[in-house]
């Protein structure tokens, strides 16, 4: 084959579309219930937005961005994630004048030059939302509950909901110091990536997935972020936990959860399927109280999450108990001879106007051939019109599930004609 979709991308074929439709509908229903409004931002932004927003020491910025110079010589980057763009839009459109927090959601593609593997693509799609302008842990609880409700309504009933608090700019340095002290004496035990992280961005040490060195053991024995919180972060954390308890949300405190983007402060969370490793987060997010300032605005707190639609589709497809509704015609119109084909084209049009899904069988096939076609399309009914039917003015309508057949006046065919053929 000469052309294929670029590595790490995929066509979303018609048979997968019902899953996408279902997930997008679940997302929009839930977002609406919590009064989040939709926003769309451009697919690309000034590269600098992501350098500042996502952070120069992150994998996304260092290795994964699709960056290019346009014909005017400006450096642009395909959006690798949604939050920086939403914050840019909040500042650009003066949304601080609206009632706070501003609640926004988006469903959009994101681009990362990653090593493609199961559930990891170079173009993926996120349902994401952001609440900007309120620093209270009540909003954290709202977003976490919303995330839970979204996944549940999309059909993910078993999940691991992990949360942590990574402190803010006043207490995080204390934790990072403790981490550096802990790793300092054992640099020979960790992988070369971790040695780089140690000098550039020590928090990322807790993200290492390699098992060929002692990195996992080191992570297991390392200090916990929540033991180094300042009074404000600690109070935020305890209030959040009490809200989640009162909502009966089943969460796991994961003291090593730090997330892969630099903007996070205080609350961070990730959701993983019940039975799999850490490569496959279905959803991830957290608070980013310093990001707006980083982008040049006055300080405005924010929190949100992003959830990979491809990963949810993948989960639903492996769940035998999850049944998705296919798009199946209500009826196939079978026609023999040209007067009949003239008739069926009109009948199909009028039944569609009354809300039915109607397909006309391909022209020029025998009655048997058209019946075989109707079976392969899994249609519920067929309507048969040949010369005899034209002469008598009566069409044959057949229920494909039980074989029952009856005659119906051609000029009276309507959705009701199908209701009593059982
Ligand atoms: P993230 O964890 O990088 O966070 O991505 C969010 C979700 O997008 C992941 O949990 C995963 O489901 C999906 N995802 C990420 N990368 C890929 C990929 N290469 N292939 C398939 N799915 C992927 C963010 O992007 C933050 N902007 C989330 C956020 C919003 N935090 C606060 N507000």
CSV table of C-alpha atoms and ligand atoms in Angstrom, one decimal:
chain,number,residue,atom,x,y,z
A,1,UNK,CA,0.0,0.0,0.0
A,2,UNK,CA,1.3,3.4,-1.0
A,3,UNK,CA,-0.3,5.6,1.6
A,4,UNK,CA,-1.3,4.9,5.2
A,5,UNK,CA,-2.4,7.2,8.0
A,6,UNK,CA,0.7,8.8,9.7
A,7,UNK,CA,2.2,6.7,12.4
A,8,UNK,CA,0.4,7.1,15.7
A,9,UNK,CA,-2.8,8.4,14.1
A,10,UNK,CA,-5.9,6.5,13.2
A,11,UNK,CA,-9.1,6.7,11.1
A,12,UNK,CA,-12.2,6.6,13.2
A,13,UNK,CA,-14.1,4.2,11.0
A,14,UNK,CA,-17.9,4.1,10.9
A,15,UNK,CA,-18.1,1.1,13.1
A,16,UNK,CA,-16.4,3.0,15.9
A,17,UNK,CA,-18.5,6.1,15.5
A,18,UNK,CA,-21.3,4.9,17.8
A,19,UNK,CA,-18.8,4.7,20.6
A,20,UNK,CA,-17.5,8.2,20.0
A,21,UNK,CA,-21.1,9.5,19.7
A,22,UNK,CA,-22.0,7.8,23.0
A,23,UNK,CA,-18.9,9.2,24.8
A,24,UNK,CA,-19.3,12.7,23.5
A,25,UNK,CA,-23.0,12.7,24.5
A,26,UNK,CA,-22.1,11.5,28.0
A,27,UNK,CA,-19.5,14.3,28.2
A,28,UNK,CA,-21.9,17.0,27.1
A,29,UNK,CA,-24.7,15.8,29.3
A,30,UNK,CA,-22.5,15.8,32.4
A,31,UNK,CA,-20.8,19.1,31.5
A,32,UNK,CA,-24.2,20.7,31.1
A,33,UNK,CA,-25.5,19.4,34.5
A,34,UNK,CA,-22.7,21.2,36.2
A,35,UNK,CA,-23.1,24.3,34.0
A,36,UNK,CA,-19.9,24.1,32.1
A,37,UNK,CA,-20.1,25.9,28.7
A,38,UNK,CA,-18.4,24.8,25.5
A,39,UNK,CA,-15.3,26.6,24.1
A,40,UNK,CA,-13.3,25.9,21.0
A,41,UNK,CA,-9.8,27.2,20.6
A,42,UNK,CA,-7.4,27.0,17.5
A,43,UNK,CA,-5.7,23.8,16.8
A,44,UNK,CA,-2.3,25.6,17.0
A,45,UNK,CA,-0.9,28.4,19.2
A,46,UNK,CA,2.3,30.4,19.5
A,47,UNK,CA,4.9,27.9,20.6
A,48,UNK,CA,5.8,30.1,23.5
A,49,UNK,CA,2.4,29.6,25.1
A,50,UNK,CA,3.2,25.9,25.7
A,51,UNK,CA,6.9,26.5,26.7
A,52,UNK,CA,5.6,28.8,29.5
A,53,UNK,CA,2.3,27.0,30.2
A,54,UNK,CA,3.3,23.3,30.1
A,55,UNK,CA,6.9,23.9,31.3
A,56,UNK,CA,10.3,23.6,29.6
A,57,UNK,CA,11.4,20.6,31.7
A,58,UNK,CA,8.4,18.4,30.7
A,59,UNK,CA,8.5,15.5,28.3
A,60,UNK,CA,5.8,17.3,26.3
A,61,UNK,CA,7.8,20.4,25.6
A,62,UNK,CA,11.2,18.6,25.4
A,63,UNK,CA,10.3,15.8,23.1
A,64,UNK,CA,6.7,15.7,22.0
A,65,UNK,CA,5.6,19.0,20.4
A,66,UNK,CA,4.7,19.4,16.7
A,67,UNK,CA,6.4,22.7,16.2
A,68,UNK,CA,6.8,24.5,12.8
A,69,UNK,CA,7.6,27.9,11.4
A,70,UNK,CA,4.8,29.2,9.2
A,71,UNK,CA,5.5,31.1,6.0
A,72,UNK,CA,5.7,34.4,8.0
A,73,UNK,CA,8.4,32.9,10.1
A,74,UNK,CA,6.3,32.6,13.3
A,75,UNK,CA,6.9,29.5,15.5
A,76,UNK,CA,3.6,27.7,16.0
A,77,UNK,CA,2.8,24.4,17.8
A,78,UNK,CA,-0.1,22.0,17.3
A,79,UNK,CA,-1.9,22.0,20.7
A,80,UNK,CA,-0.4,19.2,22.8
A,81,UNK,CA,-3.0,19.7,25.5
A,82,UNK,CA,-6.0,22.0,26.2
A,83,UNK,CA,-5.4,23.9,29.4
A,84,UNK,CA,-2.8,26.5,28.3
A,85,UNK,CA,-5.0,27.5,25.3
A,86,UNK,CA,-8.1,27.9,27.6
A,87,UNK,CA,-6.1,30.1,30.0
A,88,UNK,CA,-4.8,32.1,27.1
A,89,UNK,CA,-8.4,32.6,25.9
A,90,UNK,CA,-9.6,33.5,29.4
A,91,UNK,CA,-7.0,36.3,29.6
A,92,UNK,CA,-7.4,37.4,26.0
A,93,UNK,CA,-11.2,37.8,26.3
A,94,UNK,CA,-11.2,39.4,29.7
A,95,UNK,CA,-13.2,36.6,31.3
A,96,UNK,CA,-12.2,37.8,34.7
A,97,UNK,CA,-15.1,40.3,34.4
A,98,UNK,CA,-17.6,37.3,34.2
A,99,UNK,CA,-19.0,35.7,37.3
A,100,UNK,CA,-16.3,33.5,38.8
A,101,UNK,CA,-15.4,30.7,38.4
A,102,UNK,CA,-15.8,30.6,34.7
A,103,UNK,CA,-16.7,27.0,33.9
A,104,UNK,CA,-15.6,25.8,30.4
A,105,UNK,CA,-15.3,22.5,28.5
A,106,UNK,CA,-13.9,21.3,25.2
A,107,UNK,CA,-13.7,18.3,23.0
A,108,UNK,CA,-10.7,18.6,20.8
A,109,UNK,CA,-7.8,16.8,19.2
A,110,UNK,CA,-4.3,17.1,20.8
A,111,UNK,CA,-0.9,16.2,19.2
A,112,UNK,CA,2.1,14.7,20.9
A,113,UNK,CA,5.1,13.1,19.2
A,114,UNK,CA,5.0,10.0,21.5
A,115,UNK,CA,6.1,6.4,20.9
A,116,UNK,CA,2.9,4.9,19.6
A,117,UNK,CA,1.6,1.9,21.6
A,118,UNK,CA,-1.7,0.6,22.8
A,119,UNK,CA,-3.8,3.6,24.0
A,120,UNK,CA,-1.0,6.1,23.1
A,121,UNK,CA,-1.3,8.1,19.9
A,122,UNK,CA,0.3,11.0,18.2
A,123,UNK,CA,-3.1,12.5,17.6
A,124,UNK,CA,-5.6,11.9,20.4
A,125,UNK,CA,-8.8,13.6,21.4
A,126,UNK,CA,-9.7,14.9,24.8
A,127,UNK,CA,-12.8,15.8,26.6
A,128,UNK,CA,-11.5,18.4,29.0
A,129,UNK,CA,-12.9,21.0,31.3
A,130,UNK,CA,-11.6,23.9,33.4
A,131,UNK,CA,-13.0,26.0,36.3
A,132,UNK,CA,-11.1,29.2,36.4
A,133,UNK,CA,-11.3,31.9,39.2
A,134,UNK,CA,-12.1,30.0,42.4
A,135,UNK,CA,-9.4,28.5,44.7
A,136,UNK,CA,-11.7,26.8,47.1
A,137,UNK,CA,-11.5,23.0,47.5
A,138,UNK,CA,-15.3,22.9,46.9
A,139,UNK,CA,-14.4,23.3,43.2
A,140,UNK,CA,-11.9,20.5,43.4
A,141,UNK,CA,-14.6,18.2,44.8
A,142,UNK,CA,-17.0,19.3,42.1
A,143,UNK,CA,-14.6,18.6,39.3
A,144,UNK,CA,-13.6,15.2,40.8
A,145,UNK,CA,-17.2,14.2,41.2
A,146,UNK,CA,-17.9,15.4,37.7
A,147,UNK,CA,-15.0,13.3,36.4
A,148,UNK,CA,-16.4,10.3,38.2
A,149,UNK,CA,-19.9,10.8,36.9
A,150,UNK,CA,-18.6,11.3,33.4
A,151,UNK,CA,-16.7,8.0,33.4
A,152,UNK,CA,-19.5,6.2,35.0
A,153,UNK,CA,-22.1,7.4,32.6
A,154,UNK,CA,-19.8,6.6,29.7
A,155,UNK,CA,-19.8,3.0,30.8
A,156,UNK,CA,-16.6,2.7,33.0
A,157,UNK,CA,-17.9,1.2,36.2
A,158,UNK,CA,-14.6,-0.1,37.6
A,159,UNK,CA,-11.9,2.5,38.0
A,160,UNK,CA,-9.1,3.5,40.3
A,161,UNK,CA,-9.4,7.1,41.3
A,162,UNK,CA,-6.1,8.4,42.6
A,163,UNK,CA,-5.5,11.7,44.2
A,164,UNK,CA,-2.6,13.6,45.8
A,165,UNK,CA,-1.6,17.1,46.8
A,166,UNK,CA,1.8,18.3,45.5
A,167,UNK,CA,1.8,21.6,47.4
A,168,UNK,CA,2.4,25.1,46.0
A,169,UNK,CA,5.3,27.4,45.3
A,170,UNK,CA,5.8,28.0,49.0
A,171,UNK,CA,6.0,24.4,50.3
A,172,UNK,CA,7.0,22.4,47.2
A,173,UNK,CA,10.7,23.4,47.4
A,174,UNK,CA,10.8,21.7,50.8
A,175,UNK,CA,9.5,18.5,49.4
A,176,UNK,CA,11.8,18.8,46.4
A,177,UNK,CA,14.8,19.2,48.8
A,178,UNK,CA,13.8,16.2,50.7
A,179,UNK,CA,13.5,14.2,47.4
A,180,UNK,CA,16.9,15.4,46.2
A,181,UNK,CA,18.5,14.4,49.6
A,182,UNK,CA,16.9,11.0,49.3
A,183,UNK,CA,18.1,10.3,45.8
A,184,UNK,CA,21.5,12.0,46.1
A,185,UNK,CA,23.2,9.0,47.7
A,186,UNK,CA,21.8,6.5,45.3
A,187,UNK,CA,22.3,8.0,41.8
A,188,UNK,CA,24.1,4.8,40.7
A,189,UNK,CA,20.9,2.8,41.3
A,190,UNK,CA,18.7,4.8,39.0
A,191,UNK,CA,18.3,4.9,35.2
A,192,UNK,CA,20.0,7.5,33.0
A,193,UNK,CA,16.7,9.3,32.4
A,194,UNK,CA,16.2,9.7,36.2
A,195,UNK,CA,19.8,11.0,36.6
A,196,UNK,CA,18.8,13.7,34.1
A,197,UNK,CA,15.5,14.3,36.0
A,198,UNK,CA,17.5,14.6,39.2
A,199,UNK,CA,19.4,17.6,37.9
A,200,UNK,CA,16.7,19.2,35.8
A,201,UNK,CA,13.3,18.5,37.3
A,202,UNK,CA,13.5,16.2,40.4
A,203,UNK,CA,9.7,15.9,40.8
A,204,UNK,CA,9.6,13.9,37.6
A,205,UNK,CA,11.7,11.2,39.3
A,206,UNK,CA,8.4,9.9,40.7
A,207,UNK,CA,7.1,9.4,37.1
A,208,UNK,CA,9.7,6.9,36.0
A,209,UNK,CA,8.2,3.6,34.7
A,210,UNK,CA,11.5,1.7,34.2
A,211,UNK,CA,12.0,-1.6,35.9
A,212,UNK,CA,15.6,-2.4,34.7
A,213,UNK,CA,17.1,-0.2,37.5
A,214,UNK,CA,16.1,0.3,41.1
A,215,UNK,CA,13.9,3.3,40.1
A,216,UNK,CA,10.6,1.6,41.3
A,217,UNK,CA,12.1,0.7,44.6
A,218,UNK,CA,13.4,4.2,45.1
A,219,UNK,CA,10.0,5.7,44.2
A,220,UNK,CA,8.4,3.3,46.7
A,221,UNK,CA,10.7,4.4,49.5
A,222,UNK,CA,10.7,8.1,48.6
A,223,UNK,CA,9.2,10.9,50.8
A,224,UNK,CA,5.5,11.8,50.5
A,225,UNK,CA,4.4,15.2,49.1
A,226,UNK,CA,1.6,15.4,51.7
A,227,UNK,CA,4.1,15.3,54.6
A,228,UNK,CA,5.6,18.6,53.4
A,229,UNK,CA,2.5,20.8,52.9
A,230,UNK,CA,2.3,24.3,54.3
A,231,UNK,CA,-0.7,25.2,56.4
A,232,UNK,CA,-2.8,26.5,53.5
A,233,UNK,CA,-2.2,23.5,51.3
A,234,UNK,CA,-2.7,21.1,54.2
A,235,UNK,CA,-6.1,22.7,55.0
A,236,UNK,CA,-7.1,22.6,51.3
A,237,UNK,CA,-6.2,18.9,51.3
A,238,UNK,CA,-8.1,18.0,54.4
A,239,UNK,CA,-11.2,20.0,53.3
A,240,UNK,CA,-11.1,18.3,49.9
A,241,UNK,CA,-10.9,14.8,51.5
A,242,UNK,CA,-13.9,15.6,53.7
A,243,UNK,CA,-15.9,16.7,50.7
A,244,UNK,CA,-15.1,13.6,48.8
A,245,UNK,CA,-16.0,11.5,51.8
A,246,UNK,CA,-19.3,13.2,52.1
A,247,UNK,CA,-19.9,12.5,48.4
A,248,UNK,CA,-19.0,8.8,49.0
A,249,UNK,CA,-16.4,9.0,46.3
A,250,UNK,CA,-14.1,6.0,46.3
A,251,UNK,CA,-10.6,7.4,46.0
A,252,UNK,CA,-7.1,6.1,46.6
A,253,UNK,CA,-4.5,8.5,48.0
A,254,UNK,CA,-1.4,8.0,45.9
A,255,UNK,CA,1.5,9.9,47.5
A,256,UNK,CA,3.6,9.5,44.4
A,257,UNK,CA,1.2,10.9,41.9
A,258,UNK,CA,2.9,14.1,40.5
A,259,UNK,CA,1.6,14.3,36.9
A,260,UNK,CA,3.6,15.2,33.8
A,261,UNK,CA,2.9,18.9,33.4
A,262,UNK,CA,4.7,21.7,35.3
A,263,UNK,CA,1.7,23.9,36.0
A,264,UNK,CA,0.1,21.8,38.8
A,265,UNK,CA,-0.3,23.0,42.4
A,266,UNK,CA,-2.1,21.4,45.3
A,267,UNK,CA,-4.7,18.8,44.1
A,268,UNK,CA,-3.7,16.4,41.4
A,269,UNK,CA,-5.7,13.3,40.3
A,270,UNK,CA,-5.7,10.5,37.7
A,271,UNK,CA,-8.1,7.7,36.9
A,272,UNK,CA,-6.9,4.3,35.7
A,273,UNK,CA,-8.9,1.3,34.6
A,274,UNK,CA,-9.3,-1.2,37.5
A,275,UNK,CA,-7.1,-3.9,35.8
A,276,UNK,CA,-4.1,-2.3,34.2
A,277,UNK,CA,-0.8,-0.5,34.6
A,278,UNK,CA,0.0,3.1,34.9
A,279,UNK,CA,0.5,3.8,31.2
A,280,UNK,CA,-3.2,4.0,30.6
A,281,UNK,CA,-4.7,6.9,32.5
A,282,UNK,CA,-8.3,7.4,31.3
A,283,UNK,CA,-8.3,10.9,32.8
A,284,UNK,CA,-5.9,13.2,34.6
A,285,UNK,CA,-6.0,16.7,36.0
A,286,UNK,CA,-5.5,19.0,38.9
A,287,UNK,CA,-5.2,22.5,40.2
A,288,UNK,CA,-3.0,25.1,38.5
A,289,UNK,CA,-3.1,28.2,40.7
A,290,UNK,CA,0.2,29.7,39.3
A,291,UNK,CA,-0.5,29.2,35.6
A,292,UNK,CA,-2.3,32.4,34.8
A,293,UNK,CA,0.5,34.5,36.4
A,294,UNK,CA,3.0,32.5,34.3
A,295,UNK,CA,1.0,33.6,31.2
A,296,UNK,CA,1.1,37.2,32.2
A,297,UNK,CA,-2.2,37.8,34.0
A,298,UNK,CA,-2.9,38.6,37.6
A,299,UNK,CA,-3.0,35.5,39.7
A,300,UNK,CA,-6.2,33.5,39.1
A,301,UNK,CA,-6.6,30.0,40.4
A,302,UNK,CA,-7.9,27.2,38.2
A,303,UNK,CA,-8.5,23.5,38.1
A,304,UNK,CA,-9.5,21.0,35.5
A,305,UNK,CA,-9.0,17.6,33.8
A,306,UNK,CA,-8.5,16.1,30.4
A,307,UNK,CA,-9.7,12.6,29.4
A,308,UNK,CA,-8.6,10.7,26.4
A,309,UNK,CA,-11.6,9.6,24.3
A,310,UNK,CA,-9.6,6.9,22.4
A,311,UNK,CA,-8.8,5.3,25.7
A,312,UNK,CA,-12.4,5.2,26.8
A,313,UNK,CA,-13.4,3.7,23.5
A,314,UNK,CA,-10.7,1.1,24.0
A,315,UNK,CA,-12.0,0.2,27.5
A,316,UNK,CA,-15.6,0.0,26.3
A,317,UNK,CA,-14.7,-2.3,23.4
A,318,UNK,CA,-13.0,-4.8,25.7
A,319,UNK,CA,-16.0,-4.9,28.1
A,320,UNK,CA,-18.3,-7.7,27.0
A,321,UNK,CA,-21.1,-6.3,29.1
A,322,UNK,CA,-21.1,-3.0,27.3
A,323,UNK,CA,-23.4,-3.1,24.2
A,324,UNK,CA,-23.4,-0.2,21.8
A,325,UNK,CA,-26.3,0.5,19.5
A,326,UNK,CA,-25.4,0.1,15.8
A,327,UNK,CA,-27.0,2.2,13.1
A,328,UNK,CA,-29.3,-0.3,11.5
A,329,UNK,CA,-32.0,0.6,8.9
A,330,UNK,CA,-35.6,0.4,10.0
A,331,UNK,CA,-36.5,-0.9,6.5
A,332,UNK,CA,-34.9,-1.8,3.2
A,333,UNK,CA,-36.9,-1.0,0.1
A,334,UNK,CA,-36.8,-3.9,-2.4
A,335,UNK,CA,-37.9,-3.1,-6.0
A,336,UNK,CA,-38.2,-5.1,-9.1
A,337,UNK,CA,-38.5,-3.3,-12.5
A,338,UNK,CA,-38.3,0.4,-13.3
A,339,UNK,CA,-41.9,1.5,-12.4
A,340,UNK,CA,-41.2,0.0,-8.9
A,341,UNK,CA,-37.9,1.9,-8.6
A,342,UNK,CA,-39.7,5.1,-9.4
A,343,UNK,CA,-42.2,4.3,-6.6
A,344,UNK,CA,-39.7,3.3,-3.9
A,345,UNK,CA,-37.6,6.4,-4.3
A,346,UNK,CA,-40.8,8.5,-3.4
A,347,UNK,CA,-41.9,6.2,-0.6
A,348,UNK,CA,-38.4,6.2,0.9
A,349,UNK,CA,-38.3,9.9,0.9
A,350,UNK,CA,-41.7,10.3,2.6
A,351,UNK,CA,-40.9,7.6,5.3
A,352,UNK,CA,-37.5,9.4,6.0
A,353,UNK,CA,-39.5,12.7,6.4
A,354,UNK,CA,-41.5,10.8,9.1
A,355,UNK,CA,-38.3,10.0,10.9
A,356,UNK,CA,-37.5,6.5,9.7
A,357,UNK,CA,-34.1,5.2,8.6
A,358,UNK,CA,-34.7,3.8,5.1
A,359,UNK,CA,-32.3,2.3,2.6
A,360,UNK,CA,-33.2,1.4,-1.0
A,361,UNK,CA,-31.6,-1.9,-2.0
A,362,UNK,CA,-29.1,-1.7,-4.9
A,363,UNK,CA,-30.6,-1.4,-8.3
A,364,UNK,CA,-30.5,-4.3,-10.8
A,365,UNK,CA,-30.4,-7.3,-8.3
A,366,UNK,CA,-32.8,-10.2,-8.2
A,367,UNK,CA,-35.4,-10.4,-5.5
A,368,UNK,CA,-33.2,-13.0,-3.7
A,369,UNK,CA,-30.1,-10.8,-4.1
A,370,UNK,CA,-32.0,-7.8,-2.6
A,371,UNK,CA,-33.3,-10.0,0.3
A,372,UNK,CA,-29.7,-11.1,1.0
A,373,UNK,CA,-28.7,-7.5,1.0
A,374,UNK,CA,-31.4,-6.7,3.5
A,375,UNK,CA,-30.2,-9.5,5.8
A,376,UNK,CA,-26.6,-8.3,5.6
A,377,UNK,CA,-27.8,-4.8,6.6
A,378,UNK,CA,-29.6,-6.4,9.6
A,379,UNK,CA,-32.7,-4.4,8.7
A,380,UNK,CA,-35.8,-4.9,10.8
A,381,UNK,CA,-38.3,-4.8,7.9
A,382,UNK,CA,-38.3,-5.0,4.1
A,383,UNK,CA,-40.9,-3.4,1.8
A,384,UNK,CA,-41.2,-5.2,-1.5
A,385,UNK,CA,-42.6,-3.6,-4.6
A,386,UNK,CA,-42.6,-5.3,-8.0
A,387,UNK,CA,-45.0,-5.1,-11.0
A,388,UNK,CA,-47.7,-7.1,-9.2
A,389,UNK,CA,-47.6,-4.6,-6.2
A,390,UNK,CA,-47.8,-1.6,-8.6
A,391,UNK,CA,-50.8,-3.2,-10.3
A,392,UNK,CA,-52.6,-4.0,-7.1
A,393,UNK,CA,-51.5,-0.9,-5.2
A,394,UNK,CA,-50.5,-3.1,-2.3
A,395,UNK,CA,-46.8,-3.3,-1.1
A,396,UNK,CA,-45.5,-6.4,0.8
A,397,UNK,CA,-44.1,-5.5,4.2
A,398,UNK,CA,-42.0,-8.2,5.9
A,399,UNK,CA,-40.8,-8.4,9.5
A,400,UNK,CA,-37.3,-9.8,9.1
A,401,UNK,CA,-37.0,-11.1,12.7
A,402,UNK,CA,-40.0,-13.5,12.5
A,403,UNK,CA,-40.8,-13.7,8.8
A,404,UNK,CA,-44.4,-12.4,9.1
A,405,UNK,CA,-45.5,-10.6,6.0
A,406,UNK,CA,-48.6,-8.5,5.3
A,407,UNK,CA,-49.9,-6.3,2.5
A,408,UNK,CA,-50.2,-2.5,2.9
A,409,UNK,CA,-51.7,0.1,0.5
A,410,UNK,CA,-48.7,1.7,-1.2
A,411,UNK,CA,-50.1,5.2,-0.8
A,412,UNK,CA,-50.7,4.7,2.9
A,413,UNK,CA,-47.2,3.5,3.9
A,414,UNK,CA,-46.2,5.2,7.1
A,415,UNK,CA,-44.3,4.3,10.3
A,416,UNK,CA,-47.6,2.9,11.6
A,417,UNK,CA,-47.5,0.3,8.8
A,418,UNK,CA,-44.8,-1.6,10.7
A,419,UNK,CA,-46.2,-1.6,14.1
A,420,UNK,CA,-48.6,-4.6,13.8
A,421,UNK,CA,-46.5,-7.1,11.8
A,422,UNK,CA,-45.5,-9.4,14.7
B,1,LIG,P1,-2.7,14.7,30.4
B,1,LIG,O1,-2.7,13.7,31.6
B,1,LIG,O2,-1.5,14.9,29.7
B,1,LIG,O3,-3.3,16.0,31.0
B,1,LIG,O4,-3.8,14.2,29.4
B,1,LIG,C1,-5.1,14.0,29.8
B,1,LIG,C2,-5.6,12.6,29.3
B,1,LIG,O5,-5.5,12.6,27.8
B,1,LIG,C3,-4.8,11.4,29.7
B,1,LIG,O6,-5.3,11.0,31.0
B,1,LIG,C4,-5.2,10.4,28.7
B,1,LIG,O7,-6.5,9.8,28.9
B,1,LIG,C5,-5.3,11.3,27.4
B,1,LIG,N1,-4.0,11.2,26.7
B,1,LIG,C6,-2.9,11.9,26.9
B,1,LIG,N2,-1.9,11.6,26.0
B,1,LIG,C7,-2.5,10.7,25.2
B,1,LIG,C8,-2.0,10.0,24.0
B,1,LIG,N3,-0.7,10.2,23.5
B,1,LIG,N4,-2.8,9.1,23.4
B,1,LIG,C9,-4.0,8.9,23.9
B,1,LIG,N5,-4.5,9.5,25.0
B,1,LIG,C10,-3.8,10.4,25.6
B,1,LIG,C11,-3.6,17.1,30.2
B,1,LIG,O8,-3.5,17.1,29.0
B,1,LIG,C12,-4.1,18.3,31.0
B,1,LIG,N6,-4.3,19.4,30.1
B,1,LIG,C13,-5.3,17.9,31.8
B,1,LIG,C14,-5.8,19.1,32.6
B,1,LIG,C15,-6.8,19.9,32.3
B,1,LIG,N7,-5.3,19.4,33.7
B,1,LIG,C16,-6.0,20.5,34.2
B,1,LIG,N8,-6.9,20.8,33.3
